[in-house]
Every structure is written in C-alpha cells, then in structure tokens.
Short mmCIF file of C-alpha atoms in Angstrom, two decimals:
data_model
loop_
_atom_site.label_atom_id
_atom_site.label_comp_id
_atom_site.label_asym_id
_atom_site.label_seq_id
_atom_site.Cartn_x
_atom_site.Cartn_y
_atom_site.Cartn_z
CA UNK A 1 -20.75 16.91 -20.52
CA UNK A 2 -20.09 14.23 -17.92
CA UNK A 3 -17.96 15.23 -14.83
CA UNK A 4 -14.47 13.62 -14.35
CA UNK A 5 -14.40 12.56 -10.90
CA UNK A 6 -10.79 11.44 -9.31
CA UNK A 7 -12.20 7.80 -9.63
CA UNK A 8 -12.80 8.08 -13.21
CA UNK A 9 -9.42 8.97 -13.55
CA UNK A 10 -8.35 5.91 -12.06
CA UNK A 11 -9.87 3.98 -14.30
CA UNK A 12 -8.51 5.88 -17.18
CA UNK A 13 -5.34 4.76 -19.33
CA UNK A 14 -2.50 7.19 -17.56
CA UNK A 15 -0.14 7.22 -20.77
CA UNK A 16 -2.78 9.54 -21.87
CA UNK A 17 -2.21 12.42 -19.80
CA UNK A 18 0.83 14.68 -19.88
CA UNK A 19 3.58 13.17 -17.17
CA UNK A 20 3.43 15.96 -15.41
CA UNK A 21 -0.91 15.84 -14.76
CA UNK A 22 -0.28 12.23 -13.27
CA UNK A 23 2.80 12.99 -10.82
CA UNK A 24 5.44 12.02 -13.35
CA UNK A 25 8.66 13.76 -12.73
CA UNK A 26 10.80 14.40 -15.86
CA UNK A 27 14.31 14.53 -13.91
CA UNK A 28 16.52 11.81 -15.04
CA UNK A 29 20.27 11.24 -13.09
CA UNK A 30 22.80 12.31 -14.88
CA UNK A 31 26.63 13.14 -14.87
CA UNK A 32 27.49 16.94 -13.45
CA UNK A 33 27.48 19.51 -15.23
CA UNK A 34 29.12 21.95 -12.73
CA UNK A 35 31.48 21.96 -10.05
CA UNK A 36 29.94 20.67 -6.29
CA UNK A 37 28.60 23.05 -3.98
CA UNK A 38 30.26 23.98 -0.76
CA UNK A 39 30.05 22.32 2.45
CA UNK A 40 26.98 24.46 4.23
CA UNK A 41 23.52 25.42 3.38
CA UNK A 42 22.21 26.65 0.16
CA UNK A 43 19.47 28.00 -1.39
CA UNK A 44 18.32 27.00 -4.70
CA UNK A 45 16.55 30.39 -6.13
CA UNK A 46 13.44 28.53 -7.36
CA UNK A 47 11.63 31.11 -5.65
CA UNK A 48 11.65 34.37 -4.32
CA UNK A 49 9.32 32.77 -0.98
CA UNK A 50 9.63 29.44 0.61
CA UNK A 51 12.88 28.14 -1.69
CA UNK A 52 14.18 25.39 -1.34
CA UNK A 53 16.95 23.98 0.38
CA UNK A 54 19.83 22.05 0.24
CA UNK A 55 22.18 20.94 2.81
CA UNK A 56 26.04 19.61 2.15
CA UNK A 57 27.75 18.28 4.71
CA UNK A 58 31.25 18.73 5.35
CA UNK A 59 33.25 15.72 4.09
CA UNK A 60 31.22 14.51 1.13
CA UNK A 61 33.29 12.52 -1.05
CA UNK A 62 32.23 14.10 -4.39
CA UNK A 63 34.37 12.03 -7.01
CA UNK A 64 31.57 9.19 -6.37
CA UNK A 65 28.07 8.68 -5.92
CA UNK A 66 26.34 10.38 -2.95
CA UNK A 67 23.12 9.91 -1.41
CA UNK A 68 20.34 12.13 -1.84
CA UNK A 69 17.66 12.45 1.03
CA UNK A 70 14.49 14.78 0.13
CA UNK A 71 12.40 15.53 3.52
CA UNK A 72 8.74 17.29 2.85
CA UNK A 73 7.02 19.24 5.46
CA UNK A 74 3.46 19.05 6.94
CA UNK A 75 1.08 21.24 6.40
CA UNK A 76 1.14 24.47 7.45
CA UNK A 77 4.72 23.87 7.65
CA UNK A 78 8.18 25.08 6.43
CA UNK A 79 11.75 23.42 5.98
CA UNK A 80 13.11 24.92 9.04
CA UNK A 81 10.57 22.60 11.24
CA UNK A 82 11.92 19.21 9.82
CA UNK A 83 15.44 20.44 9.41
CA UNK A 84 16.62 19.66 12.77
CA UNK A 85 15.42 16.35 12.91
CA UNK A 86 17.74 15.42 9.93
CA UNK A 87 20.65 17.57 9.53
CA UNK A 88 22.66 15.86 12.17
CA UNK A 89 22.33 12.61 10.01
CA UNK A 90 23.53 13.92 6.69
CA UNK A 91 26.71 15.48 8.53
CA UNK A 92 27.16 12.29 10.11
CA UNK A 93 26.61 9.89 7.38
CA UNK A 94 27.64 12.09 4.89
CA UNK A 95 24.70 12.39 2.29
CA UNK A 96 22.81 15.81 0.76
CA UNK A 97 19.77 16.84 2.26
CA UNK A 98 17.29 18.58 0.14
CA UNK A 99 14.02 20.40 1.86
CA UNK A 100 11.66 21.95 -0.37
CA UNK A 101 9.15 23.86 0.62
CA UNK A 102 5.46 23.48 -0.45
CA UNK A 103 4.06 26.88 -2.61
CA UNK A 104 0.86 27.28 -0.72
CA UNK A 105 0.22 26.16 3.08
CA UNK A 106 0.66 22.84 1.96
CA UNK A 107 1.32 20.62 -0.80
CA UNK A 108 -0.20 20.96 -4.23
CA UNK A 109 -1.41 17.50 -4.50
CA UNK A 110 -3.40 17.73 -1.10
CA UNK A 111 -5.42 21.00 -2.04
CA UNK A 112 -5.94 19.55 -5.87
CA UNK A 113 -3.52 17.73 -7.80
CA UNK A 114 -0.01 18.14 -9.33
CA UNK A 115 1.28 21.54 -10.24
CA UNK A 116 3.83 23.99 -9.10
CA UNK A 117 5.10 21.58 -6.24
CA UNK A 118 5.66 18.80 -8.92
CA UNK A 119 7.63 21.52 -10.98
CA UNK A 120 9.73 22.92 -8.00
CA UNK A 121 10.86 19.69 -7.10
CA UNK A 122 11.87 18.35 -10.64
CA UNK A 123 14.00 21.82 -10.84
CA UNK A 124 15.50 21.21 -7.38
CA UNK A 125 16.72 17.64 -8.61
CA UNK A 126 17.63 18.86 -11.72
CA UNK A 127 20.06 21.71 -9.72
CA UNK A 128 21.48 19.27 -7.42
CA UNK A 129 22.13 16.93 -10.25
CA UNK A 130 24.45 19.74 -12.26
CA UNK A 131 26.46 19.44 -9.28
CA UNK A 132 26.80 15.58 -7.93
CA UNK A 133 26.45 12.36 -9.04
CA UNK A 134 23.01 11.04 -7.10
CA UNK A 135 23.64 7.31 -5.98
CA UNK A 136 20.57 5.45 -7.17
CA UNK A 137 20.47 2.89 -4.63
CA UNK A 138 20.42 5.69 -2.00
CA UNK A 139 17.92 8.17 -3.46
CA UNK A 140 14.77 8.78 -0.84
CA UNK A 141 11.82 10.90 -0.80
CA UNK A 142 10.68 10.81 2.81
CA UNK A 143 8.04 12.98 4.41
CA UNK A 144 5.62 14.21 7.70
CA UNK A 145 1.83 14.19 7.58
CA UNK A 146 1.01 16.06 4.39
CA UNK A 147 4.36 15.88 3.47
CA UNK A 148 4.73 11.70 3.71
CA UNK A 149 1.57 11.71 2.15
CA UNK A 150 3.39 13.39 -1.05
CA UNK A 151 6.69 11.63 -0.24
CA UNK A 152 4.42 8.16 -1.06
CA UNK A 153 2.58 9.68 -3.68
CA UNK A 154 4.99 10.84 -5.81
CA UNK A 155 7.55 8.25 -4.71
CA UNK A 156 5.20 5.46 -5.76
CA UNK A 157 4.69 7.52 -9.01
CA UNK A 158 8.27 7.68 -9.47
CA UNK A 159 9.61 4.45 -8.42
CA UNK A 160 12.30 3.50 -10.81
CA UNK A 161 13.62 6.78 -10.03
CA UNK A 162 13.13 6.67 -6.54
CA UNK A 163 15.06 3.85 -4.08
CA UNK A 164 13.19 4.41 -1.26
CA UNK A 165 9.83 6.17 0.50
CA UNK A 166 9.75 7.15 3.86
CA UNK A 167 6.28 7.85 5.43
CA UNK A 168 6.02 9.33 8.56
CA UNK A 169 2.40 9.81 9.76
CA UNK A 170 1.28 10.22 6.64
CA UNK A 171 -2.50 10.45 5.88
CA UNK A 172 -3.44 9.40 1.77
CA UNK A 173 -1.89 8.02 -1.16
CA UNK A 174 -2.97 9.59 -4.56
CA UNK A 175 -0.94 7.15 -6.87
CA UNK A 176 -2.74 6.66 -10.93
CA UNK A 177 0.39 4.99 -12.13
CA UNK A 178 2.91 2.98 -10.25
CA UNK A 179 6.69 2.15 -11.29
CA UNK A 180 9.62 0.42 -10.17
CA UNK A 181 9.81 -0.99 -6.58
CA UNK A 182 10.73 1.49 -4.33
CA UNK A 183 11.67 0.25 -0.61
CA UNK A 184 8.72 1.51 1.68
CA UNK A 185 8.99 2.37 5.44
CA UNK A 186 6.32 3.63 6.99
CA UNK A 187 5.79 4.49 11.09
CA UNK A 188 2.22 5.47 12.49
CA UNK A 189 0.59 5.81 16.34
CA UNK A 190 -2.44 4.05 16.94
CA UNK A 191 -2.78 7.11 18.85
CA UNK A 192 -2.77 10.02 16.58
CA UNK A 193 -5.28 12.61 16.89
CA UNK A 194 -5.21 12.99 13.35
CA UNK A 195 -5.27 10.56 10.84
CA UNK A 196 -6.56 7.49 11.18
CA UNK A 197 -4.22 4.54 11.41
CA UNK A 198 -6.23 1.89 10.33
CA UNK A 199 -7.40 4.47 7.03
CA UNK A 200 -4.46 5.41 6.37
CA UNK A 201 -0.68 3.52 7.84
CA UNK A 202 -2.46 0.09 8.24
CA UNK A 203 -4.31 0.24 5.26
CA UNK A 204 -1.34 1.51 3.04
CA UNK A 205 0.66 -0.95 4.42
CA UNK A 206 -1.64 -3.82 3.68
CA UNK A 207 -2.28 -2.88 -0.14
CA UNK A 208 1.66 -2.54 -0.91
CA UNK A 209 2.55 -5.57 0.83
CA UNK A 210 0.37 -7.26 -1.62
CA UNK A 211 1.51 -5.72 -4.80
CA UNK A 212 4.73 -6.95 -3.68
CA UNK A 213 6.18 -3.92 -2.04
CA UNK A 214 9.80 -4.57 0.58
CA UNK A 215 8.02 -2.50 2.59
CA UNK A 216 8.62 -2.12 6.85
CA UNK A 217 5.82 -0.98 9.23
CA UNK A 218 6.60 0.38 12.53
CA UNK A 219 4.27 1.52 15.24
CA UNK A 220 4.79 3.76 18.42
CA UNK A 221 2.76 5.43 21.09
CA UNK A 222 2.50 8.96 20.85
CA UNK A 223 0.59 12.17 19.09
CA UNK A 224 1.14 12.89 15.84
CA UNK A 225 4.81 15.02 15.25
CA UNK A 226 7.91 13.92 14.01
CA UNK A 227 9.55 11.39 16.88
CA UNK A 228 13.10 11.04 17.06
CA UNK A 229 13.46 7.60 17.33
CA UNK A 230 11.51 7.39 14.19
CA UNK A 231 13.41 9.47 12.69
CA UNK A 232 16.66 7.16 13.66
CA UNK A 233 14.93 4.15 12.57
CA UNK A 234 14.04 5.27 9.79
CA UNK A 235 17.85 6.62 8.64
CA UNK A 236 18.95 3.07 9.54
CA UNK A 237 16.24 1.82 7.07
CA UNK A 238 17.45 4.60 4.08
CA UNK A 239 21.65 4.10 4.76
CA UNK A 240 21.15 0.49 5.40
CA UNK A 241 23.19 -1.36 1.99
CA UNK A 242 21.69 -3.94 0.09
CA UNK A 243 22.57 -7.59 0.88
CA UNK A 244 25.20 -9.19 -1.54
CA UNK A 245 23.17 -11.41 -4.33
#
C-alpha cells in the first residue's frame, strides 16, 4: 500500500476528509445562550490540566457585539507567559481575551496534525459564544512561535470565520484548504536564533500577498520572544475599524 506523505495530501481534494482531519473548526457565531460572565478571569473546565482561559474585562458592554482576541503560546509554553503581554489591552480596549493552552508541550499540529488542540479550541469558542455575542469584524487568532504558527494555520483554515491572524515569530504554515480573507499581520527579526526569516516570515508573507491577502509585514531587531512594541502594533492592527465603503 502506498504511503500518504503530507504532500500527497496536498494534492488531494480536502472536501474528502472529515473537517476536523484538515483544521476545520465546526464553531459557528451565534446568539447567547446564557447570561455573560463576570468581569475577571475564568476558567473554562475543558480540562482538568492546562485549561483554558478567558479574560473579561471590567466594562464590557455586553448588549452588543464584543471582540474576541485568542493568543496561543510557544512551545514549551503556558497561558500565563503570554498573558501579561495582552491583558492590559483587553481592559483597556475593552474586548475578551481567550488563552488556551496546548495538550502536550506544544501544539497538536506541530508534533502531527489536528486533534485534541483543534477540539479544545472549538469547545472554548463554543463556551464563550453561550455567553456573548462575538463581533465578526473583530474576531483574531493571534499567536508566538509555535503558537503563531497555529494562529496562521488554523486562521487561514478558518478564514470566513476568522477576521484577522496575528503572527508573531512564527515558524510554518500547514494550510490544505484556505477560506475567506482573513487580515494578516505578521512581525519577524532578521535576527532570530530560531526560525529562519527568509523560510518562514518573508516567505509567508510573499505567498499571501499574492493570493491576494491585506496582509502587513513588520520587521524589528531583536531575539526571538514576544516584544512589546509588537505586541502594541499589532493591537493597533486587530482594534483598528474598517474604512467606510
């Protein structure tokens, strides 16, 4: 029996494979179900290790639309490493912060394709959903290293869903089937010890731009963790409103 290699796949109609198999997420947005959640941090209970997190800010205006942010750790990381960077923004902008946390040391579709990551994350969206409305235009999955790697994966994967992809450092992009046009941002050093910028930011950056992505590049000197002024251009890019047509 011949071997399926990741570059048969590719080559391979996706609509054959369950959703799930191919990075598809089933999570639609839909009206609440249940009353909001608290100003303050919760956990989800989608595990009894590594949950996942959400965090409300005080202030959210829950009788409309709110945004959703979804930051994914590196590897060998946890949601209390990228918190910091991001939970200043969503109390001062005013939009949900969800952190989930990969099941192994880091995300399933880095050690071997889409499984209980995929699945966590549809629940998470799916609990956050039965308890505010999720403004479309403002819906991002943004991520560090490993993480923005999945953040462009599955945001890619995902993109009618999805408004925009935030990439920060981010190595590969696993993608069989891409929808919608999601708005990309992606920041890289020429100097990270790493990955590769010119295999993986430059590159990435190139083959988007010419399938038509609205997609931003931005480079900076420095080793490869999260930067804060990254991190500040990059909230600009995700609360920044769409120009009147």
């Amino acid at each position: 029996m011949k071997k399926i290699t990741p570059e048969t796949l590719m080559q391979m109609d996706p609509s054959i494979f369950p959703p799930e198999m191919i990075g598809r997420l089933t999570f639609k947005i839909a009206p609440p179900t249940k009353a909001p959640l608290p100003a303050g941090q919760h956990l989800l209970g989608l595990a009894e290790e590594r949950d996942t997190i959400l965090i409300v800010p005080e202030g959210l205006e829950t009788d409309k639309p709110v945004p959703l942010f979804v930051m994914f750790h590196g590897a060998s990381g946890h949601a209390e490493k990228v918190m910091p960077f991001f939970t200043e923004y969503a109390h001062q902008h005013k939009f949900l912060l969800l952190l989930p946390q990969s099941t192994y040391y880091t995300w399933d579709l880095t050690i071997g394709g889409h499984g209980p990551d995929l699945d966590r994350l549809g629940k998470a969206l799916d609990n956050v959903s039965s308890h505010f409305v999720i403004d479309p235009e403002h819906f991002a999955l943004a991520g560090f290293s490993d993480g923005a790697s999945y953040a462009l994966s599955t945001g890619l994967t995902n993109g009618e869903l999805v408004s925009h992809i935030i990439v920060l450092s981010g190595g590969f992009m696993n993608v069989y089937l891409k929808t919608g046009k999601p708005r990309i941002f992606i920041t890289h050093s020429p100097e990270d010890e790493q990955l590769n910028i010119k295999t993986s930011a430059l590159k990435h950056y190139t083959d988007l731009k010419k399938e038509g992505y609205d997609i931003y590049f931005e480079l900076f000197s420095g080793r490869h963790i999260i930067h804060p002024p990254m991190v500040e251009k990059a909230m600009a890019f995700f609360l920044e409103k769409k120009a009147a047509t």
